[in-house]
Amino acid sequence: MQDSIRQQVYQREGDPRIYLQVAGHWYYYDPGSRPLGGGATGTVYLGFSCNSNQRIAVKRIKDIYANNKMIRERARQEASLSFSHPNLVQMIGICEYGHDYGPIFVLSGYVAGITLEAHVKEQLNSLSPIDRLEKISKDICSVLDALQYLHSRGVVHRDVKPSNIMIEDGSTVKLMDLGIARLNGGNKYSAYGFIGTPQYAAPEQILRNSDTSEINATTDIYATGITFYELITGTNPFKAEIESETLSRQISMKLPYDNRIPRSIYKVILKATEKNQSRRYKSATEFKFAIIDALGKCEENPLMEWLGSHVKLIAVVLGIIILIFLFI
């Protein structure tokens, strides 16, 4: 058994490429090539199928973590989530040198595109405010479709954020990175300590010992609400230089109003990011329909939405006008 596992990773003398076998199929990548990206525990490279030369993504768990039992188990779990949905990246599988030691690789479909964050900043700025809002809202609704699919199969993503959402071919949304996803019934390797990205994490991800909350679908709804807010405004109000401050804000600070967000949309985001889980939308689909409804109100009467979003500015202008008339 050990020999058959070792045969999954192969390197030929004089060939810089590493060959990986998953479910009877061979793939390869060049570890000396420029990475596509990476995170705290892994680095992602461009790989190819030996049979078709089709592009794939190869995430190599960093060697300093490769022998960590918890990290290996999470990698296996991520690779096992082989779901089929147009807004989710397709998983191919896992490849290990040894069952509990040595290099470990997670193979998935390759997404030819840019992050949603980059898409909004680089490609949507030329649009009118309402068209820009409509496009961002549509993309978030696609993310919610992917989350509804995951949740219906007992999986919570736990790390929804702009950098984990890709735009493929300029239009197709792909939710990435199920590396810390949680299966219903819990994950014994993540029962203690904070797991996630602080500036998007729901309070229940931070207060893990609370008896009144749990990691569930509403946890992803919270992170998606903050992501939606950030894409519209360009800012994340929870982010601080010190991580403990960021976590503290997540627990107690209400998402502030920003006049770049129409009032009807802000109310939806506010409900999605309630600190109390029971007050959030109960499902990703419910959140999606609330966005569609609020967006319709913006399109029906954009003037009233603008007036509602700029009450303070209007009050100041009116005050100045009154003062001018008083002193004429």
GROMACS .gro file of C-alpha atoms in nm:
model
  328
    1MET     CA    1   0.000   0.000   0.000
    2GLN     CA    2   0.277   0.243   0.090
    3ASP     CA    3   0.454   0.174  -0.242
    4SER     CA    4   0.138   0.244  -0.442
    5ILE     CA    5   0.096   0.575  -0.258
    6ARG     CA    6   0.457   0.674  -0.333
    7GLN     CA    7   0.403   0.608  -0.703
    8GLN     CA    8   0.152   0.893  -0.711
    9VAL     CA    9   0.440   1.145  -0.703
   10TYR     CA   10   0.717   1.100  -0.958
   11GLN     CA   11   1.011   1.303  -1.089
   12ARG     CA   12   1.245   1.201  -1.371
   13GLU     CA   13   1.616   1.273  -1.364
   14GLY     CA   14   1.696   1.588  -1.561
   15ASP     CA   15   1.328   1.687  -1.582
   16PRO     CA   16   1.226   1.978  -1.354
   17ARG     CA   17   0.860   1.881  -1.368
   18ILE     CA   18   0.684   1.683  -1.095
   19TYR     CA   19   0.432   1.422  -1.211
   20LEU     CA   20   0.122   1.348  -1.003
   21GLN     CA   21  -0.122   1.061  -1.038
   22VAL     CA   22  -0.481   1.104  -0.924
   23ALA     CA   23  -0.754   0.845  -0.987
   24GLY     CA   24  -0.549   0.676  -1.258
   25HIS     CA   25  -0.470   0.998  -1.447
   26TRP     CA   26  -0.133   1.173  -1.465
   27TYR     CA   27  -0.072   1.546  -1.431
   28TYR     CA   28   0.241   1.758  -1.399
   29TYR     CA   29   0.365   2.100  -1.297
   30ASP     CA   30   0.698   2.284  -1.281
   31PRO     CA   31   0.787   2.382  -0.922
   32GLY     CA   32   1.028   2.640  -1.061
   33SER     CA   33   0.753   2.827  -1.244
   34ARG     CA   34   0.595   3.144  -1.112
   35PRO     CA   35   0.310   3.056  -0.869
   36LEU     CA   36  -0.045   3.151  -0.955
   37GLY     CA   37  -0.101   3.247  -0.593
   38GLY     CA   38  -0.082   3.116  -0.242
   39GLY     CA   39  -0.189   3.143   0.118
   40ALA     CA   40  -0.073   3.067   0.468
   41THR     CA   41  -0.031   2.693   0.417
   42GLY     CA   42   0.000   2.634   0.044
   43THR     CA   43   0.128   2.763  -0.291
   44VAL     CA   44  -0.070   2.725  -0.616
   45TYR     CA   45   0.098   2.645  -0.948
   46LEU     CA   46  -0.023   2.603  -1.304
   47GLY     CA   47  -0.034   2.236  -1.398
   48PHE     CA   48  -0.133   2.028  -1.699
   49SER     CA   49  -0.294   1.696  -1.782
   50CYS     CA   50  -0.043   1.456  -1.940
   51ASN     CA   51  -0.313   1.320  -2.171
   52SER     CA   52  -0.491   1.632  -2.292
   53ASN     CA   53  -0.254   1.911  -2.184
   54GLN     CA   54  -0.557   2.076  -2.025
   55ARG     CA   55  -0.463   2.334  -1.761
   56ILE     CA   56  -0.526   2.260  -1.395
   57ALA     CA   57  -0.432   2.419  -1.061
   58VAL     CA   58  -0.189   2.239  -0.830
   59LYS     CA   59  -0.179   2.351  -0.468
   60ARG     CA   60   0.128   2.221  -0.291
   61ILE     CA   61   0.099   2.232   0.085
   62LYS     CA   62   0.409   2.406   0.218
   63ASP     CA   63   0.666   2.153   0.332
   64ILE     CA   64   0.685   2.300   0.682
   65TYR     CA   65   0.319   2.202   0.728
   66ALA     CA   66   0.317   1.881   0.525
   67ASN     CA   67   0.368   1.651   0.824
   68ASN     CA   68   0.109   1.830   1.037
   69LYS     CA   69  -0.180   1.590   1.092
   70MET     CA   70  -0.442   1.866   1.103
   71ILE     CA   71  -0.320   2.030   0.781
   72ARG     CA   72  -0.308   1.696   0.596
   73GLU     CA   73  -0.662   1.613   0.707
   74ARG     CA   74  -0.791   1.950   0.587
   75ALA     CA   75  -0.621   1.899   0.251
   76ARG     CA   76  -0.788   1.557   0.215
   77GLN     CA   77  -1.123   1.707   0.306
   78GLU     CA   78  -1.083   1.988   0.051
   79ALA     CA   79  -0.993   1.740  -0.223
   80SER     CA   80  -1.292   1.521  -0.135
   81LEU     CA   81  -1.544   1.801  -0.200
   82SER     CA   82  -1.595   1.705  -0.563
   83PHE     CA   83  -1.913   1.901  -0.628
   84SER     CA   84  -2.049   2.000  -0.967
   85HIS     CA   85  -2.180   2.356  -0.984
   86PRO     CA   86  -2.116   2.630  -1.243
   87ASN     CA   87  -2.006   2.874  -0.972
   88LEU     CA   88  -1.769   2.638  -0.789
   89VAL     CA   89  -1.419   2.533  -0.889
   90GLN     CA   90  -1.412   2.163  -0.978
   91MET     CA   91  -1.191   1.949  -0.753
   92ILE     CA   92  -0.977   1.677  -0.914
   93GLY     CA   93  -0.832   1.509  -0.605
   94ILE     CA   94  -0.533   1.475  -0.377
   95CYS     CA   95  -0.186   1.330  -0.429
   96GLU     CA   96   0.044   1.233  -0.140
   97TYR     CA   97   0.398   1.102  -0.127
   98GLY     CA   98   0.312   0.917   0.192
   99HIS     CA   99  -0.009   0.885   0.390
  100ASP     CA  100   0.118   1.079   0.691
  101TYR     CA  101   0.442   1.239   0.576
  102GLY     CA  102   0.609   1.416   0.283
  103PRO     CA  103   0.474   1.643   0.008
  104ILE     CA  104   0.100   1.671  -0.040
  105PHE     CA  105  -0.081   1.821  -0.341
  106VAL     CA  106  -0.444   1.923  -0.401
  107LEU     CA  107  -0.546   1.934  -0.769
  108SER     CA  108  -0.841   2.134  -0.900
  109GLY     CA  109  -0.974   2.293  -1.215
  110TYR     CA  110  -0.790   2.599  -1.346
  111VAL     CA  111  -0.979   2.927  -1.352
  112ALA     CA  112  -0.861   3.166  -1.625
  113GLY     CA  113  -0.954   3.502  -1.482
  114ILE     CA  114  -0.906   3.759  -1.209
  115THR     CA  115  -1.041   3.801  -0.858
  116LEU     CA  116  -1.378   3.970  -0.817
  117GLU     CA  117  -1.200   4.241  -0.619
  118ALA     CA  118  -0.970   4.320  -0.915
  119HIS     CA  119  -1.263   4.294  -1.157
  120VAL     CA  120  -1.456   4.561  -0.965
  121LYS     CA  121  -1.157   4.795  -0.933
  122GLU     CA  122  -1.019   4.757  -1.284
  123GLN     CA  123  -1.319   4.689  -1.506
  124LEU     CA  124  -1.632   4.837  -1.346
  125ASN     CA  125  -1.519   5.190  -1.258
  126SER     CA  126  -1.622   5.323  -1.599
  127LEU     CA  127  -1.985   5.216  -1.544
  128SER     CA  128  -2.256   5.443  -1.409
  129PRO     CA  129  -2.321   5.398  -1.033
  130ILE     CA  130  -2.644   5.202  -1.090
  131ASP     CA  131  -2.489   4.978  -1.360
  132ARG     CA  132  -2.185   4.914  -1.138
  133LEU     CA  133  -2.410   4.827  -0.845
  134GLU     CA  134  -2.618   4.598  -1.063
  135LYS     CA  135  -2.310   4.410  -1.187
  136ILE     CA  136  -2.165   4.367  -0.836
  137SER     CA  137  -2.504   4.252  -0.708
  138LYS     CA  138  -2.534   3.998  -0.989
  139ASP     CA  139  -2.190   3.856  -0.905
  140ILE     CA  140  -2.275   3.832  -0.536
  141CYS     CA  141  -2.597   3.650  -0.626
  142SER     CA  142  -2.387   3.394  -0.816
  143VAL     CA  143  -2.172   3.348  -0.505
  144LEU     CA  144  -2.490   3.292  -0.305
  145ASP     CA  145  -2.604   3.029  -0.558
  146ALA     CA  146  -2.276   2.843  -0.499
  147LEU     CA  147  -2.315   2.874  -0.122
  148GLN     CA  148  -2.673   2.747  -0.133
  149TYR     CA  149  -2.546   2.443  -0.321
  150LEU     CA  150  -2.274   2.381  -0.061
  151HIS     CA  151  -2.507   2.436   0.233
  152SER     CA  152  -2.765   2.195   0.090
  153ARG     CA  153  -2.489   1.932   0.099
  154GLY     CA  154  -2.388   2.004   0.455
  155VAL     CA  155  -2.080   2.214   0.384
  156VAL     CA  156  -1.997   2.561   0.523
  157HIS     CA  157  -1.724   2.746   0.331
  158ARG     CA  158  -1.601   2.960   0.626
  159ASP     CA  159  -1.372   3.184   0.419
  160VAL     CA  160  -1.586   3.384   0.175
  161LYS     CA  161  -1.397   3.700   0.074
  162PRO     CA  162  -1.322   3.898  -0.245
  163SER     CA  163  -0.989   3.723  -0.309
  164ASN     CA  164  -1.161   3.382  -0.298
  165ILE     CA  165  -1.403   3.477  -0.576
  166MET     CA  166  -1.283   3.466  -0.937
  167ILE     CA  167  -1.431   3.602  -1.258
  168GLU     CA  168  -1.367   3.362  -1.547
  169ASP     CA  169  -1.390   3.480  -1.908
  170GLY     CA  170  -1.513   3.819  -1.788
  171SER     CA  171  -1.849   3.694  -1.663
  172THR     CA  172  -1.859   3.355  -1.486
  173VAL     CA  173  -1.824   3.371  -1.107
  174LYS     CA  174  -1.623   3.095  -0.940
  175LEU     CA  175  -1.607   3.054  -0.563
  176MET     CA  176  -1.262   2.925  -0.468
  177ASP     CA  177  -1.073   2.762  -0.182
  178LEU     CA  178  -1.261   2.507   0.025
  179GLY     CA  179  -0.948   2.446   0.230
  180ILE     CA  180  -1.112   2.527   0.564
  181ALA     CA  181  -1.467   2.425   0.476
  182ARG     CA  182  -1.657   2.262   0.760
  183LEU     CA  183  -1.874   1.955   0.719
  184ASN     CA  184  -2.190   1.924   0.925
  185GLY     CA  185  -2.113   1.736   1.243
  186GLY     CA  186  -1.792   1.927   1.296
  187ASN     CA  187  -1.425   1.886   1.218
  188LYS     CA  188  -1.218   1.751   1.506
  189TYR     CA  189  -0.909   1.924   1.373
  190SER     CA  190  -1.064   2.272   1.397
  191ALA     CA  191  -1.256   2.253   1.722
  192TYR     CA  192  -1.029   2.504   1.894
  193GLY     CA  193  -0.887   2.838   1.791
  194PHE     CA  194  -0.988   3.087   1.523
  195ILE     CA  195  -1.009   2.967   1.162
  196GLY     CA  196  -1.086   3.207   0.878
  197THR     CA  197  -0.993   3.559   0.765
  198PRO     CA  198  -1.043   3.813   1.049
  199GLN     CA  199  -1.193   4.101   0.850
  200TYR     CA  200  -1.469   3.876   0.710
  201ALA     CA  201  -1.521   3.637   1.002
  202ALA     CA  202  -1.855   3.613   1.179
  203PRO     CA  203  -1.858   3.649   1.559
  204GLU     CA  204  -1.932   3.278   1.603
  205GLN     CA  205  -1.605   3.193   1.426
  206ILE     CA  206  -1.422   3.395   1.687
  207LEU     CA  207  -1.624   3.307   1.999
  208ARG     CA  208  -1.590   2.933   1.952
  209ASN     CA  209  -1.684   2.846   2.310
  210SER     CA  210  -2.022   3.015   2.296
  211ASP     CA  211  -2.323   2.796   2.376
  212THR     CA  212  -2.560   3.020   2.181
  213SER     CA  213  -2.400   3.006   1.836
  214GLU     CA  214  -2.254   2.758   1.588
  215ILE     CA  215  -2.079   2.753   1.254
  216ASN     CA  216  -2.352   2.714   0.991
  217ALA     CA  217  -2.492   2.864   0.670
  218THR     CA  218  -2.543   3.204   0.835
  219THR     CA  219  -2.166   3.219   0.897
  220ASP     CA  220  -2.110   3.231   0.519
  221ILE     CA  221  -2.398   3.478   0.480
  222TYR     CA  222  -2.222   3.715   0.722
  223ALA     CA  223  -1.893   3.700   0.526
  224THR     CA  224  -2.075   3.747   0.196
  225GLY     CA  225  -2.249   4.055   0.337
  226ILE     CA  226  -1.915   4.212   0.431
  227THR     CA  227  -1.774   4.116   0.090
  228PHE     CA  228  -2.072   4.284  -0.081
  229TYR     CA  229  -2.019   4.598   0.130
  230GLU     CA  230  -1.648   4.611   0.052
  231LEU     CA  231  -1.694   4.567  -0.322
  232ILE     CA  232  -1.936   4.861  -0.334
  233THR     CA  233  -1.743   5.096  -0.106
  234GLY     CA  234  -1.384   4.982  -0.156
  235THR     CA  235  -1.331   4.961   0.219
  236ASN     CA  236  -1.358   4.704   0.497
  237PRO     CA  237  -1.437   4.889   0.824
  238PHE     CA  238  -1.342   4.592   1.041
  239LYS     CA  239  -0.984   4.576   0.916
  240ALA     CA  240  -0.722   4.701   1.162
  241GLU     CA  241  -0.343   4.685   1.179
  242ILE     CA  242  -0.365   4.464   1.488
  243GLU     CA  243  -0.553   4.137   1.437
  244SER     CA  244  -0.699   4.140   1.788
  245GLU     CA  245  -0.858   4.479   1.711
  246THR     CA  246  -1.010   4.340   1.391
  247LEU     CA  247  -1.159   4.047   1.583
  248SER     CA  248  -1.289   4.282   1.853
  249ARG     CA  249  -1.463   4.496   1.590
  250GLN     CA  250  -1.623   4.188   1.437
  251ILE     CA  251  -1.773   4.094   1.771
  252SER     CA  252  -1.915   4.433   1.869
  253MET     CA  253  -1.906   4.691   1.587
  254LYS     CA  254  -2.207   4.744   1.363
  255LEU     CA  255  -2.135   4.775   0.991
  256PRO     CA  256  -2.138   5.155   0.939
  257TYR     CA  257  -2.349   5.327   0.677
  258ASP     CA  258  -2.168   5.451   0.365
  259ASN     CA  259  -2.342   5.690   0.126
  260ARG     CA  260  -2.205   5.499  -0.172
  261ILE     CA  261  -2.457   5.225  -0.085
  262PRO     CA  262  -2.825   5.284  -0.165
  263ARG     CA  263  -3.039   5.266   0.149
  264SER     CA  264  -3.239   4.966   0.028
  265ILE     CA  265  -2.918   4.768  -0.036
  266TYR     CA  266  -2.764   4.879   0.293
  267LYS     CA  267  -3.063   4.743   0.486
  268VAL     CA  268  -3.013   4.405   0.318
  269ILE     CA  269  -2.640   4.400   0.396
  270LEU     CA  270  -2.711   4.507   0.754
  271LYS     CA  271  -2.943   4.211   0.806
  272ALA     CA  272  -2.688   3.973   0.652
  273THR     CA  273  -2.420   4.098   0.893
  274GLU     CA  274  -2.619   4.092   1.217
  275LYS     CA  275  -2.397   3.986   1.508
  276ASN     CA  276  -2.678   3.761   1.632
  277GLN     CA  277  -2.706   3.466   1.392
  278SER     CA  278  -3.079   3.427   1.447
  279ARG     CA  279  -3.140   3.773   1.296
  280ARG     CA  280  -2.957   3.705   0.969
  281TYR     CA  281  -3.109   3.558   0.656
  282LYS     CA  282  -3.174   3.190   0.712
  283SER     CA  283  -3.040   3.082   0.373
  284ALA     CA  284  -2.822   3.206   0.089
  285THR     CA  285  -3.127   3.200  -0.139
  286GLU     CA  286  -3.323   3.425   0.096
  287PHE     CA  287  -3.030   3.669   0.096
  288LYS     CA  288  -3.016   3.655  -0.285
  289PHE     CA  289  -3.386   3.737  -0.328
  290ALA     CA  290  -3.355   4.024  -0.079
  291ILE     CA  291  -3.074   4.172  -0.294
  292ILE     CA  292  -3.281   4.137  -0.611
  293ASP     CA  293  -3.580   4.304  -0.446
  294ALA     CA  294  -3.368   4.593  -0.309
  295LEU     CA  295  -3.194   4.640  -0.644
  296GLY     CA  296  -3.533   4.668  -0.813
  297LYS     CA  297  -3.622   4.956  -0.581
  298CYS     CA  298  -3.300   5.136  -0.677
  299GLU     CA  299  -3.378   5.099  -1.048
  300GLU     CA  300  -3.743   5.206  -1.011
  301ASN     CA  301  -3.663   5.533  -0.840
  302PRO     CA  302  -3.291   5.614  -0.848
  303LEU     CA  303  -3.356   5.980  -0.752
  304MET     CA  304  -3.529   5.884  -0.427
  305GLU     CA  305  -3.253   5.633  -0.353
  306TRP     CA  306  -2.993   5.905  -0.410
  307LEU     CA  307  -3.179   6.149  -0.187
  308GLY     CA  308  -3.213   5.885   0.084
  309SER     CA  309  -2.842   5.808   0.066
  310HIS     CA  310  -2.737   6.174   0.094
  311VAL     CA  311  -2.962   6.306   0.370
  312LYS     CA  312  -2.674   6.471   0.561
  313LEU     CA  313  -2.540   6.643   0.249
  314ILE     CA  314  -2.886   6.772   0.157
  315ALA     CA  315  -2.938   6.901   0.511
  316VAL     CA  316  -2.608   7.091   0.500
  317VAL     CA  317  -2.687   7.245   0.159
  318LEU     CA  318  -3.035   7.350   0.273
  319GLY     CA  319  -2.885   7.501   0.589
  320ILE     CA  320  -2.641   7.706   0.383
  321ILE     CA  321  -2.921   7.827   0.152
  322ILE     CA  322  -3.133   7.933   0.450
  323LEU     CA  323  -2.841   8.122   0.603
  324ILE     CA  324  -2.778   8.302   0.274
  325PHE     CA  325  -3.142   8.416   0.255
  326LEU     CA  326  -3.137   8.532   0.619
  327PHE     CA  327  -2.839   8.757   0.561
  328ILE     CA  328  -2.946   8.900   0.224
   0.00000   0.00000   0.00000
